[in-house]
Amino acid sequence: MAPPDGPGRQDGGLTTGEVARRLGVAPTTVRSWDRRYGLGPRLRTGGTHRRWTAADLARLERMCELTTTGLPPSEAARLAREQASPDAGRAPEQSGAKGPGARTGVRPGGLRQEGRGLARAALRLDPGALDELLDTVIADHGLVTAWTEVIMPTLQAVGRKWGRTGEKYVEVEHFLSWHVVGALRRSAPTAPSVRPGATALLACVPGENHELPLEVLAAALAERGVPIRMFGAALPVEALVEAVHRTGPVAVGLWAQSRASASRPLARHVAAMEWGVRGARTRPVVLTLGPGWAGQTVPGLPHPSGLAEAVTAVRSVVGVTE
């Protein structure tokens, strides 16, 4: 891929696929804007192959910004063609673009290029483009890096926009989160066979409904061949205890997003559970996962600081190595 701020590979321009990833749209959308609105590249190689320059990309970025405000695509394309600079006429109300439901954008300036594309696709509520971009970033970087460096910062950028301005981006957050879960499950390989005494049980503690980070951990472990049983959000105490008794996991990961949901007594209770024949009893290694445990970790129980550390810790306990 070309450098994020450069005109393209070896100064020859970007391909349509590269442009689409930067903008957060499907390649078919880029081609459609070329065909319908005359926003195509000025450089073509071999007669039909499109190569997009920095100026071409700036026009398309302006097109995305204007359509995000609710402006019809044809009008947005006209303004994008007329404005020589992507910063010219930035405020949509100056061109009469202000309208019902208008948005000013997430402005994900601190994100990697892939994150900017994800943010734009999420803001437009474009499912096809979002799925394609998520699948690409996971395939290109692997699950742990894709989550840590691209997906999570994008989710945080949307959340900061909502908190800073009061604009209700709840639907964008929910939309993006739902598609992230879908991408995680598409990327995860078929679960390996569960071997007795060599599986990990993952669950959110009772009252904890923020399960997305635990979904990421489950997918990352599956990607590395770790047998897991995933129980998701807000597993009641009785159900958690029964699941541990029935499956005999070697590791139990308890996720807590907030301090209000983290429970030291519960973690201690699960860590003290035993099974097996008398004289050869086994206990699980309980890992306290998530920011809810910060400042109230349980002595003797591992508390990985992030996703990569959690993957390493679970794999070590389960006994799965490279």
PDB file of C-alpha atoms in Angstrom:
ATOM      1  CA  MET A   1       0.000   0.000   0.000  1.00  0.00           C
ATOM      2  CA  ALA A   2       1.172   3.510  -0.726  1.00  0.00           C
ATOM      3  CA  PRO A   3       2.357   5.728   2.116  1.00  0.00           C
ATOM      4  CA  PRO A   4      -0.661   7.368   3.799  1.00  0.00           C
ATOM      5  CA  ASP A   5       0.237  10.905   2.817  1.00  0.00           C
ATOM      6  CA  GLY A   6       1.895  10.293  -0.538  1.00  0.00           C
ATOM      7  CA  PRO A   7       0.304  10.483  -3.981  1.00  0.00           C
ATOM      8  CA  GLY A   8       0.633   6.767  -4.619  1.00  0.00           C
ATOM      9  CA  ARG A   9       2.900   3.871  -5.371  1.00  0.00           C
ATOM     10  CA  GLN A  10       6.104   5.141  -7.003  1.00  0.00           C
ATOM     11  CA  ASP A  11       4.304   8.412  -7.853  1.00  0.00           C
ATOM     12  CA  GLY A  12       2.135   6.474 -10.295  1.00  0.00           C
ATOM     13  CA  GLY A  13      -1.097   7.107  -8.434  1.00  0.00           C
ATOM     14  CA  LEU A  14      -3.343   4.904  -6.353  1.00  0.00           C
ATOM     15  CA  THR A  15      -5.452   2.043  -7.619  1.00  0.00           C
ATOM     16  CA  THR A  16      -9.217   2.176  -7.248  1.00  0.00           C
ATOM     17  CA  GLY A  17      -9.050  -0.412  -4.460  1.00  0.00           C
ATOM     18  CA  GLU A  18      -6.518   1.657  -2.511  1.00  0.00           C
ATOM     19  CA  VAL A  19      -8.638   4.780  -2.920  1.00  0.00           C
ATOM     20  CA  ALA A  20     -11.743   2.921  -1.741  1.00  0.00           C
ATOM     21  CA  ARG A  21      -9.978   1.748   1.429  1.00  0.00           C
ATOM     22  CA  ARG A  22      -8.819   5.270   2.202  1.00  0.00           C
ATOM     23  CA  LEU A  23     -12.296   6.710   1.742  1.00  0.00           C
ATOM     24  CA  GLY A  24     -14.190   3.938   3.500  1.00  0.00           C
ATOM     25  CA  VAL A  25     -16.347   3.029   0.499  1.00  0.00           C
ATOM     26  CA  ALA A  26     -16.634   0.042  -1.790  1.00  0.00           C
ATOM     27  CA  PRO A  27     -14.609   0.104  -5.040  1.00  0.00           C
ATOM     28  CA  THR A  28     -17.895  -0.053  -6.968  1.00  0.00           C
ATOM     29  CA  THR A  29     -18.894   3.237  -5.319  1.00  0.00           C
ATOM     30  CA  VAL A  30     -15.698   4.928  -6.517  1.00  0.00           C
ATOM     31  CA  ARG A  31     -16.297   3.683 -10.060  1.00  0.00           C
ATOM     32  CA  SER A  32     -19.919   4.830  -9.874  1.00  0.00           C
ATOM     33  CA  TRP A  33     -18.858   8.358  -8.880  1.00  0.00           C
ATOM     34  CA  ASP A  34     -16.528   8.362 -11.881  1.00  0.00           C
ATOM     35  CA  ARG A  35     -19.231   7.198 -14.266  1.00  0.00           C
ATOM     36  CA  ARG A  36     -22.155   9.259 -12.930  1.00  0.00           C
ATOM     37  CA  TYR A  37     -20.584  12.474 -11.683  1.00  0.00           C
ATOM     38  CA  GLY A  38     -17.315  12.876 -13.561  1.00  0.00           C
ATOM     39  CA  LEU A  39     -15.126  12.443 -10.479  1.00  0.00           C
ATOM     40  CA  GLY A  40     -12.759  10.036 -12.174  1.00  0.00           C
ATOM     41  CA  PRO A  41      -8.971  10.144 -12.210  1.00  0.00           C
ATOM     42  CA  ARG A  42      -7.041  12.272 -14.639  1.00  0.00           C
ATOM     43  CA  LEU A  43      -4.451   9.554 -15.083  1.00  0.00           C
ATOM     44  CA  ARG A  44      -5.194   6.246 -16.795  1.00  0.00           C
ATOM     45  CA  THR A  45      -2.699   3.573 -17.749  1.00  0.00           C
ATOM     46  CA  GLY A  46      -3.134   0.961 -20.427  1.00  0.00           C
ATOM     47  CA  GLY A  47      -6.231   2.712 -21.702  1.00  0.00           C
ATOM     48  CA  THR A  48      -8.656   1.669 -18.964  1.00  0.00           C
ATOM     49  CA  HIS A  49      -6.702   1.236 -15.718  1.00  0.00           C
ATOM     50  CA  ARG A  50      -7.424   4.059 -13.293  1.00  0.00           C
ATOM     51  CA  ARG A  51      -4.624   5.723 -11.327  1.00  0.00           C
ATOM     52  CA  TRP A  52      -5.724   8.306  -8.779  1.00  0.00           C
ATOM     53  CA  THR A  53      -3.516  11.275  -7.899  1.00  0.00           C
ATOM     54  CA  ALA A  54      -3.513  13.290  -4.672  1.00  0.00           C
ATOM     55  CA  ALA A  55      -5.762  15.897  -6.314  1.00  0.00           C
ATOM     56  CA  ASP A  56      -8.201  13.187  -7.446  1.00  0.00           C
ATOM     57  CA  LEU A  57      -8.289  11.788  -3.918  1.00  0.00           C
ATOM     58  CA  ALA A  58      -8.909  15.252  -2.443  1.00  0.00           C
ATOM     59  CA  ARG A  59     -12.010  15.679  -4.637  1.00  0.00           C
ATOM     60  CA  LEU A  60     -13.361  12.315  -3.539  1.00  0.00           C
ATOM     61  CA  GLU A  61     -12.687  13.092   0.128  1.00  0.00           C
ATOM     62  CA  ARG A  62     -14.647  16.319  -0.290  1.00  0.00           C
ATOM     63  CA  MET A  63     -17.454  14.319  -1.922  1.00  0.00           C
ATOM     64  CA  CYS A  64     -17.552  12.040   1.143  1.00  0.00           C
ATOM     65  CA  GLU A  65     -17.623  14.993   3.546  1.00  0.00           C
ATOM     66  CA  LEU A  66     -20.505  16.660   1.726  1.00  0.00           C
ATOM     67  CA  THR A  67     -22.634  13.526   1.392  1.00  0.00           C
ATOM     68  CA  THR A  68     -22.156  12.910   5.126  1.00  0.00           C
ATOM     69  CA  THR A  69     -24.004  16.184   5.815  1.00  0.00           C
ATOM     70  CA  GLY A  70     -27.058  14.905   3.955  1.00  0.00           C
ATOM     71  CA  LEU A  71     -26.376  16.696   0.658  1.00  0.00           C
ATOM     72  CA  PRO A  72     -27.573  14.737  -2.434  1.00  0.00           C
ATOM     73  CA  PRO A  73     -24.681  12.994  -4.228  1.00  0.00           C
ATOM     74  CA  SER A  74     -25.155  14.958  -7.442  1.00  0.00           C
ATOM     75  CA  GLU A  75     -24.917  18.297  -5.642  1.00  0.00           C
ATOM     76  CA  ALA A  76     -21.996  17.074  -3.513  1.00  0.00           C
ATOM     77  CA  ALA A  77     -20.169  16.013  -6.684  1.00  0.00           C
ATOM     78  CA  ARG A  78     -20.757  19.418  -8.296  1.00  0.00           C
ATOM     79  CA  LEU A  79     -19.318  21.233  -5.282  1.00  0.00           C
ATOM     80  CA  ALA A  80     -16.387  18.802  -5.048  1.00  0.00           C
ATOM     81  CA  ARG A  81     -15.514  19.496  -8.691  1.00  0.00           C
ATOM     82  CA  GLU A  82     -15.751  23.262  -8.209  1.00  0.00           C
ATOM     83  CA  GLN A  83     -13.655  23.438  -5.056  1.00  0.00           C
ATOM     84  CA  ALA A  84      -9.991  23.229  -5.961  1.00  0.00           C
ATOM     85  CA  SER A  85      -8.953  22.593  -2.347  1.00  0.00           C
ATOM     86  CA  PRO A  86     -10.502  20.011  -0.031  1.00  0.00           C
ATOM     87  CA  ASP A  87     -10.682  22.747   2.615  1.00  0.00           C
ATOM     88  CA  ALA A  88     -12.490  25.265   0.448  1.00  0.00           C
ATOM     89  CA  GLY A  89     -16.049  25.974   1.477  1.00  0.00           C
ATOM     90  CA  ARG A  90     -15.688  23.458   4.308  1.00  0.00           C
ATOM     91  CA  ALA A  91     -18.820  24.485   6.194  1.00  0.00           C
ATOM     92  CA  PRO A  92     -21.763  22.895   4.380  1.00  0.00           C
ATOM     93  CA  GLU A  93     -24.158  25.652   5.372  1.00  0.00           C
ATOM     94  CA  GLN A  94     -22.185  28.072   3.166  1.00  0.00           C
ATOM     95  CA  SER A  95     -23.349  26.066   0.157  1.00  0.00           C
ATOM     96  CA  GLY A  96     -26.836  25.488   1.400  1.00  0.00           C
ATOM     97  CA  ALA A  97     -25.995  21.955   2.458  1.00  0.00           C
ATOM     98  CA  LYS A  98     -27.394  22.235   5.973  1.00  0.00           C
ATOM     99  CA  GLY A  99     -30.501  20.147   6.338  1.00  0.00           C
ATOM    100  CA  PRO A 100     -32.443  17.766   8.548  1.00  0.00           C
ATOM    101  CA  GLY A 101     -30.165  15.241  10.195  1.00  0.00           C
ATOM    102  CA  ALA A 102     -26.997  16.970   8.949  1.00  0.00           C
ATOM    103  CA  ARG A 103     -23.782  15.766  10.568  1.00  0.00           C
ATOM    104  CA  THR A 104     -20.376  17.403  10.785  1.00  0.00           C
ATOM    105  CA  GLY A 105     -18.374  14.164  10.744  1.00  0.00           C
ATOM    106  CA  VAL A 106     -16.237  12.294  13.216  1.00  0.00           C
ATOM    107  CA  ARG A 107     -13.041  14.090  12.072  1.00  0.00           C
ATOM    108  CA  PRO A 108     -10.807  11.074  12.838  1.00  0.00           C
ATOM    109  CA  GLY A 109      -7.577  13.018  12.359  1.00  0.00           C
ATOM    110  CA  GLY A 110      -5.566  10.904  14.804  1.00  0.00           C
ATOM    111  CA  LEU A 111      -6.464   7.569  13.215  1.00  0.00           C
ATOM    112  CA  ARG A 112      -4.432   5.416  10.881  1.00  0.00           C
ATOM    113  CA  GLN A 113      -5.555   5.606   7.274  1.00  0.00           C
ATOM    114  CA  GLU A 114      -7.586   2.387   7.572  1.00  0.00           C
ATOM    115  CA  GLY A 115      -9.336   3.785  10.649  1.00  0.00           C
ATOM    116  CA  ARG A 116     -10.346   6.905   8.769  1.00  0.00           C
ATOM    117  CA  GLY A 117     -11.960   4.737   6.132  1.00  0.00           C
ATOM    118  CA  LEU A 118     -13.812   2.730   8.783  1.00  0.00           C
ATOM    119  CA  ALA A 119     -15.040   5.905  10.478  1.00  0.00           C
ATOM    120  CA  ARG A 120     -16.359   7.348   7.217  1.00  0.00           C
ATOM    121  CA  ALA A 121     -18.137   4.106   6.285  1.00  0.00           C
ATOM    122  CA  ALA A 122     -19.665   3.832   9.768  1.00  0.00           C
ATOM    123  CA  LEU A 123     -20.813   7.445   9.715  1.00  0.00           C
ATOM    124  CA  ARG A 124     -22.568   6.852   6.392  1.00  0.00           C
ATOM    125  CA  LEU A 125     -24.096   3.617   7.806  1.00  0.00           C
ATOM    126  CA  ASP A 126     -22.749   1.805   4.732  1.00  0.00           C
ATOM    127  CA  PRO A 127     -22.803  -1.951   5.534  1.00  0.00           C
ATOM    128  CA  GLY A 128     -21.120  -3.223   2.367  1.00  0.00           C
ATOM    129  CA  ALA A 129     -18.164  -0.861   2.556  1.00  0.00           C
ATOM    130  CA  LEU A 130     -17.764  -1.395   6.296  1.00  0.00           C
ATOM    131  CA  ASP A 131     -17.679  -5.193   6.000  1.00  0.00           C
ATOM    132  CA  GLU A 132     -15.169  -5.029   3.165  1.00  0.00           C
ATOM    133  CA  LEU A 133     -12.888  -2.651   5.062  1.00  0.00           C
ATOM    134  CA  LEU A 134     -13.032  -4.678   8.278  1.00  0.00           C
ATOM    135  CA  ASP A 135     -12.266  -7.932   6.478  1.00  0.00           C
ATOM    136  CA  THR A 136      -9.331  -6.279   4.703  1.00  0.00           C
ATOM    137  CA  VAL A 137      -7.747  -4.757   7.797  1.00  0.00           C
ATOM    138  CA  ILE A 138      -8.015  -8.047   9.733  1.00  0.00           C
ATOM    139  CA  ALA A 139      -6.560 -10.017   6.817  1.00  0.00           C
ATOM    140  CA  ASP A 140      -3.743  -7.491   6.324  1.00  0.00           C
ATOM    141  CA  HIS A 141      -2.681  -7.056   9.952  1.00  0.00           C
ATOM    142  CA  GLY A 142      -3.994 -10.028  11.929  1.00  0.00           C
ATOM    143  CA  LEU A 143      -6.650  -9.788  14.586  1.00  0.00           C
ATOM    144  CA  VAL A 144      -4.632  -8.428  17.501  1.00  0.00           C
ATOM    145  CA  THR A 145      -2.990  -5.604  15.545  1.00  0.00           C
ATOM    146  CA  ALA A 146      -6.185  -4.812  13.628  1.00  0.00           C
ATOM    147  CA  TRP A 147      -8.095  -4.422  16.889  1.00  0.00           C
ATOM    148  CA  THR A 148      -5.414  -2.573  18.838  1.00  0.00           C
ATOM    149  CA  GLU A 149      -4.243  -0.149  16.164  1.00  0.00           C
ATOM    150  CA  VAL A 150      -7.267   0.326  13.887  1.00  0.00           C
ATOM    151  CA  ILE A 151     -10.654  -0.898  15.100  1.00  0.00           C
ATOM    152  CA  MET A 152     -10.542   0.083  18.773  1.00  0.00           C
ATOM    153  CA  PRO A 153      -9.180   3.603  18.048  1.00  0.00           C
ATOM    154  CA  THR A 154     -11.992   4.070  15.505  1.00  0.00           C
ATOM    155  CA  LEU A 155     -14.625   3.091  18.069  1.00  0.00           C
ATOM    156  CA  GLN A 156     -13.010   5.477  20.553  1.00  0.00           C
ATOM    157  CA  ALA A 157     -13.003   8.314  17.998  1.00  0.00           C
ATOM    158  CA  VAL A 158     -16.737   7.905  17.464  1.00  0.00           C
ATOM    159  CA  GLY A 159     -17.285   7.839  21.232  1.00  0.00           C
ATOM    160  CA  ARG A 160     -15.194  10.977  21.775  1.00  0.00           C
ATOM    161  CA  LYS A 161     -17.180  12.838  19.125  1.00  0.00           C
ATOM    162  CA  TRP A 162     -20.404  11.946  20.874  1.00  0.00           C
ATOM    163  CA  GLY A 163     -19.102  12.958  24.314  1.00  0.00           C
ATOM    164  CA  ARG A 164     -17.449  16.191  23.153  1.00  0.00           C
ATOM    165  CA  THR A 165     -20.232  17.718  21.105  1.00  0.00           C
ATOM    166  CA  GLY A 166     -23.370  16.087  22.441  1.00  0.00           C
ATOM    167  CA  GLU A 167     -24.271  14.899  18.938  1.00  0.00           C
ATOM    168  CA  LYS A 168     -26.049  11.571  19.171  1.00  0.00           C
ATOM    169  CA  TYR A 169     -23.775   9.105  17.442  1.00  0.00           C
ATOM    170  CA  VAL A 170     -25.278   6.146  19.280  1.00  0.00           C
ATOM    171  CA  GLU A 171     -26.525   4.575  16.044  1.00  0.00           C
ATOM    172  CA  VAL A 172     -23.052   4.874  14.515  1.00  0.00           C
ATOM    173  CA  GLU A 173     -21.418   3.160  17.507  1.00  0.00           C
ATOM    174  CA  HIS A 174     -23.985   0.353  17.513  1.00  0.00           C
ATOM    175  CA  PHE A 175     -23.709  -0.058  13.751  1.00  0.00           C
ATOM    176  CA  LEU A 176     -19.912  -0.216  13.829  1.00  0.00           C
ATOM    177  CA  SER A 177     -19.846  -2.578  16.828  1.00  0.00           C
ATOM    178  CA  TRP A 178     -22.307  -4.991  15.217  1.00  0.00           C
ATOM    179  CA  HIS A 179     -20.258  -5.153  12.025  1.00  0.00           C
ATOM    180  CA  VAL A 180     -17.043  -5.621  14.000  1.00  0.00           C
ATOM    181  CA  VAL A 181     -18.552  -8.685  15.689  1.00  0.00           C
ATOM    182  CA  GLY A 182     -19.533 -10.051  12.293  1.00  0.00           C
ATOM    183  CA  ALA A 183     -16.009  -9.518  10.954  1.00  0.00           C
ATOM    184  CA  LEU A 184     -14.486 -11.220  13.999  1.00  0.00           C
ATOM    185  CA  ARG A 185     -16.632 -14.282  13.525  1.00  0.00           C
ATOM    186  CA  ARG A 186     -15.935 -14.412   9.804  1.00  0.00           C
ATOM    187  CA  SER A 187     -12.204 -14.244  10.416  1.00  0.00           C
ATOM    188  CA  ALA A 188     -12.038 -16.863  13.166  1.00  0.00           C
ATOM    189  CA  PRO A 189     -11.247 -20.405  11.999  1.00  0.00           C
ATOM    190  CA  THR A 190     -13.360 -23.403  12.929  1.00  0.00           C
ATOM    191  CA  ALA A 191     -13.034 -23.978  16.649  1.00  0.00           C
ATOM    192  CA  PRO A 192     -10.476 -26.678  17.455  1.00  0.00           C
ATOM    193  CA  SER A 193     -11.596 -29.825  19.225  1.00  0.00           C
ATOM    194  CA  VAL A 194     -11.935 -29.326  22.964  1.00  0.00           C
ATOM    195  CA  ARG A 195      -9.563 -31.532  24.916  1.00  0.00           C
ATOM    196  CA  PRO A 196     -10.427 -32.380  28.536  1.00  0.00           C
ATOM    197  CA  GLY A 197      -8.549 -30.104  30.903  1.00  0.00           C
ATOM    198  CA  ALA A 198      -7.222 -27.941  28.051  1.00  0.00           C
ATOM    199  CA  THR A 199      -9.903 -25.391  27.313  1.00  0.00           C
ATOM    200  CA  ALA A 200     -10.551 -21.781  28.254  1.00  0.00           C
ATOM    201  CA  LEU A 201     -13.915 -20.463  29.404  1.00  0.00           C
ATOM    202  CA  LEU A 202     -14.660 -16.801  28.659  1.00  0.00           C
ATOM    203  CA  ALA A 203     -17.541 -14.820  30.167  1.00  0.00           C
ATOM    204  CA  CYS A 204     -18.542 -11.338  31.193  1.00  0.00           C
ATOM    205  CA  VAL A 205     -19.197 -11.063  34.911  1.00  0.00           C
ATOM    206  CA  PRO A 206     -22.833 -10.689  36.056  1.00  0.00           C
ATOM    207  CA  GLY A 207     -24.242  -7.281  35.132  1.00  0.00           C
ATOM    208  CA  GLU A 208     -21.579  -6.635  32.475  1.00  0.00           C
ATOM    209  CA  ASN A 209     -23.018  -6.205  28.975  1.00  0.00           C
ATOM    210  CA  HIS A 210     -19.956  -4.784  27.187  1.00  0.00           C
ATOM    211  CA  GLU A 211     -18.867  -8.013  25.522  1.00  0.00           C
ATOM    212  CA  LEU A 212     -17.163  -6.711  22.350  1.00  0.00           C
ATOM    213  CA  PRO A 213     -13.594  -6.819  23.764  1.00  0.00           C
ATOM    214  CA  LEU A 214     -14.242 -10.381  24.949  1.00  0.00           C
ATOM    215  CA  GLU A 215     -15.456 -11.261  21.436  1.00  0.00           C
ATOM    216  CA  VAL A 216     -12.119  -9.968  20.143  1.00  0.00           C
ATOM    217  CA  LEU A 217     -10.198 -12.129  22.629  1.00  0.00           C
ATOM    218  CA  ALA A 218     -12.274 -15.190  21.712  1.00  0.00           C
ATOM    219  CA  ALA A 219     -11.568 -14.679  18.015  1.00  0.00           C
ATOM    220  CA  ALA A 220      -7.858 -14.054  18.623  1.00  0.00           C
ATOM    221  CA  LEU A 221      -7.574 -17.259  20.671  1.00  0.00           C
ATOM    222  CA  ALA A 222      -9.452 -19.264  18.040  1.00  0.00           C
ATOM    223  CA  GLU A 223      -7.095 -17.800  15.417  1.00  0.00           C
ATOM    224  CA  ARG A 224      -4.217 -19.300  17.413  1.00  0.00           C
ATOM    225  CA  GLY A 225      -5.787 -22.712  17.900  1.00  0.00           C
ATOM    226  CA  VAL A 226      -6.851 -22.315  21.541  1.00  0.00           C
ATOM    227  CA  PRO A 227      -9.998 -24.318  22.405  1.00  0.00           C
ATOM    228  CA  ILE A 228     -12.522 -21.955  24.026  1.00  0.00           C
ATOM    229  CA  ARG A 229     -16.070 -21.847  25.284  1.00  0.00           C
ATOM    230  CA  MET A 230     -17.549 -18.365  25.007  1.00  0.00           C
ATOM    231  CA  PHE A 231     -20.555 -17.393  27.155  1.00  0.00           C
ATOM    232  CA  GLY A 232     -20.786 -13.690  26.330  1.00  0.00           C
ATOM    233  CA  ALA A 233     -22.468 -10.923  28.267  1.00  0.00           C
ATOM    234  CA  ALA A 234     -23.734 -10.857  31.852  1.00  0.00           C
ATOM    235  CA  LEU A 235     -23.488 -14.545  32.736  1.00  0.00           C
ATOM    236  CA  PRO A 236     -25.354 -15.075  36.052  1.00  0.00           C
ATOM    237  CA  VAL A 237     -23.320 -16.387  38.978  1.00  0.00           C
ATOM    238  CA  GLU A 238     -25.169 -19.701  39.148  1.00  0.00           C
ATOM    239  CA  ALA A 239     -24.722 -20.265  35.398  1.00  0.00           C
ATOM    240  CA  LEU A 240     -21.009 -19.423  35.573  1.00  0.00           C
ATOM    241  CA  VAL A 241     -20.441 -21.861  38.430  1.00  0.00           C
ATOM    242  CA  GLU A 242     -22.389 -24.600  36.649  1.00  0.00           C
ATOM    243  CA  ALA A 243     -20.475 -24.009  33.393  1.00  0.00           C
ATOM    244  CA  VAL A 244     -17.137 -24.310  35.210  1.00  0.00           C
ATOM    245  CA  HIS A 245     -18.261 -27.522  36.968  1.00  0.00           C
ATOM    246  CA  ARG A 246     -19.519 -29.071  33.731  1.00  0.00           C
ATOM    247  CA  THR A 247     -16.579 -28.234  31.486  1.00  0.00           C
ATOM    248  CA  GLY A 248     -13.572 -28.264  33.823  1.00  0.00           C
ATOM    249  CA  PRO A 249     -11.645 -25.462  32.072  1.00  0.00           C
ATOM    250  CA  VAL A 250      -7.975 -24.975  32.763  1.00  0.00           C
ATOM    251  CA  ALA A 251      -8.435 -21.194  32.384  1.00  0.00           C
ATOM    252  CA  VAL A 252     -11.393 -18.904  33.118  1.00  0.00           C
ATOM    253  CA  GLY A 253     -11.387 -15.346  31.775  1.00  0.00           C
ATOM    254  CA  LEU A 254     -13.769 -12.961  33.557  1.00  0.00           C
ATOM    255  CA  TRP A 255     -14.342  -9.676  31.725  1.00  0.00           C
ATOM    256  CA  ALA A 256     -15.397  -6.491  33.554  1.00  0.00           C
ATOM    257  CA  GLN A 257     -15.629  -3.161  31.735  1.00  0.00           C
ATOM    258  CA  SER A 258     -16.526  -1.135  34.826  1.00  0.00           C
ATOM    259  CA  ARG A 259     -15.516  -1.295  38.475  1.00  0.00           C
ATOM    260  CA  ALA A 260     -19.161  -1.585  39.431  1.00  0.00           C
ATOM    261  CA  SER A 261     -19.391  -4.992  37.775  1.00  0.00           C
ATOM    262  CA  ALA A 262     -15.988  -6.397  38.832  1.00  0.00           C
ATOM    263  CA  SER A 263     -16.413  -8.721  41.808  1.00  0.00           C
ATOM    264  CA  ARG A 264     -13.437  -9.923  43.830  1.00  0.00           C
ATOM    265  CA  PRO A 265     -15.509 -12.467  45.790  1.00  0.00           C
ATOM    266  CA  LEU A 266     -16.723 -14.034  42.537  1.00  0.00           C
ATOM    267  CA  ALA A 267     -13.205 -14.270  41.122  1.00  0.00           C
ATOM    268  CA  ARG A 268     -11.949 -15.858  44.355  1.00  0.00           C
ATOM    269  CA  HIS A 269     -14.858 -18.310  44.406  1.00  0.00           C
ATOM    270  CA  VAL A 270     -14.232 -19.505  40.840  1.00  0.00           C
ATOM    271  CA  ALA A 271     -10.486 -19.776  41.509  1.00  0.00           C
ATOM    272  CA  ALA A 272     -11.209 -22.033  44.505  1.00  0.00           C
ATOM    273  CA  MET A 273     -13.478 -24.434  42.595  1.00  0.00           C
ATOM    274  CA  GLU A 274     -12.146 -27.984  42.250  1.00  0.00           C
ATOM    275  CA  TRP A 275     -12.986 -31.042  40.193  1.00  0.00           C
ATOM    276  CA  GLY A 276     -11.489 -34.392  39.418  1.00  0.00           C
ATOM    277  CA  VAL A 277     -10.810 -37.527  41.443  1.00  0.00           C
ATOM    278  CA  ARG A 278      -9.816 -37.262  45.083  1.00  0.00           C
ATOM    279  CA  GLY A 279      -6.099 -36.823  45.428  1.00  0.00           C
ATOM    280  CA  ALA A 280      -5.794 -35.255  41.978  1.00  0.00           C
ATOM    281  CA  ARG A 281      -8.102 -32.289  42.225  1.00  0.00           C
ATOM    282  CA  THR A 282      -7.717 -29.484  39.678  1.00  0.00           C
ATOM    283  CA  ARG A 283      -8.463 -25.761  39.917  1.00  0.00           C
ATOM    284  CA  PRO A 284      -8.765 -23.262  37.064  1.00  0.00           C
ATOM    285  CA  VAL A 285      -6.471 -20.321  36.564  1.00  0.00           C
ATOM    286  CA  VAL A 286      -8.772 -17.293  36.728  1.00  0.00           C
ATOM    287  CA  LEU A 287      -7.748 -14.258  34.672  1.00  0.00           C
ATOM    288  CA  THR A 288      -9.334 -10.918  35.535  1.00  0.00           C
ATOM    289  CA  LEU A 289      -9.819  -9.176  32.188  1.00  0.00           C
ATOM    290  CA  GLY A 290     -10.768  -5.608  31.357  1.00  0.00           C
ATOM    291  CA  PRO A 291     -10.461  -2.115  32.872  1.00  0.00           C
ATOM    292  CA  GLY A 292     -13.066  -2.852  35.552  1.00  0.00           C
ATOM    293  CA  TRP A 293     -10.459  -4.778  37.535  1.00  0.00           C
ATOM    294  CA  ALA A 294      -7.942  -1.923  37.523  1.00  0.00           C
ATOM    295  CA  GLY A 295      -7.089  -0.933  41.091  1.00  0.00           C
ATOM    296  CA  GLN A 296      -8.928  -3.926  42.550  1.00  0.00           C
ATOM    297  CA  THR A 297      -7.072  -6.904  41.160  1.00  0.00           C
ATOM    298  CA  VAL A 298      -7.205 -10.114  43.140  1.00  0.00           C
ATOM    299  CA  PRO A 299      -3.858 -11.223  44.625  1.00  0.00           C
ATOM    300  CA  GLY A 300      -2.571 -14.323  42.907  1.00  0.00           C
ATOM    301  CA  LEU A 301      -4.837 -13.986  39.855  1.00  0.00           C
ATOM    302  CA  PRO A 302      -3.323 -12.798  36.538  1.00  0.00           C
ATOM    303  CA  HIS A 303      -4.559  -9.455  35.210  1.00  0.00           C
ATOM    304  CA  PRO A 304      -3.304  -9.033  31.612  1.00  0.00           C
ATOM    305  CA  SER A 305      -2.974  -5.380  30.657  1.00  0.00           C
ATOM    306  CA  GLY A 306      -4.198  -5.671  27.061  1.00  0.00           C
ATOM    307  CA  LEU A 307      -5.366  -7.963  24.295  1.00  0.00           C
ATOM    308  CA  ALA A 308      -1.932  -9.259  23.274  1.00  0.00           C
ATOM    309  CA  GLU A 309      -1.043  -9.954  26.908  1.00  0.00           C
ATOM    310  CA  ALA A 310      -4.361 -11.757  27.480  1.00  0.00           C
ATOM    311  CA  VAL A 311      -3.800 -13.952  24.419  1.00  0.00           C
ATOM    312  CA  THR A 312      -0.305 -14.843  25.640  1.00  0.00           C
ATOM    313  CA  ALA A 313      -1.506 -15.583  29.168  1.00  0.00           C
ATOM    314  CA  VAL A 314      -4.395 -17.840  28.109  1.00  0.00           C
ATOM    315  CA  ARG A 315      -2.255 -19.714  25.590  1.00  0.00           C
ATOM    316  CA  SER A 316       0.366 -20.308  28.269  1.00  0.00           C
ATOM    317  CA  VAL A 317      -2.159 -21.695  30.745  1.00  0.00           C
ATOM    318  CA  VAL A 318      -3.910 -23.874  28.171  1.00  0.00           C
ATOM    319  CA  GLY A 319      -0.578 -25.135  26.866  1.00  0.00           C
ATOM    320  CA  VAL A 320      -0.942 -24.091  23.217  1.00  0.00           C
ATOM    321  CA  THR A 321       2.336 -22.942  21.699  1.00  0.00           C
ATOM    322  CA  GLU A 322       3.415 -21.791  18.262  1.00  0.00           C
TER     323      GLU A 322
END
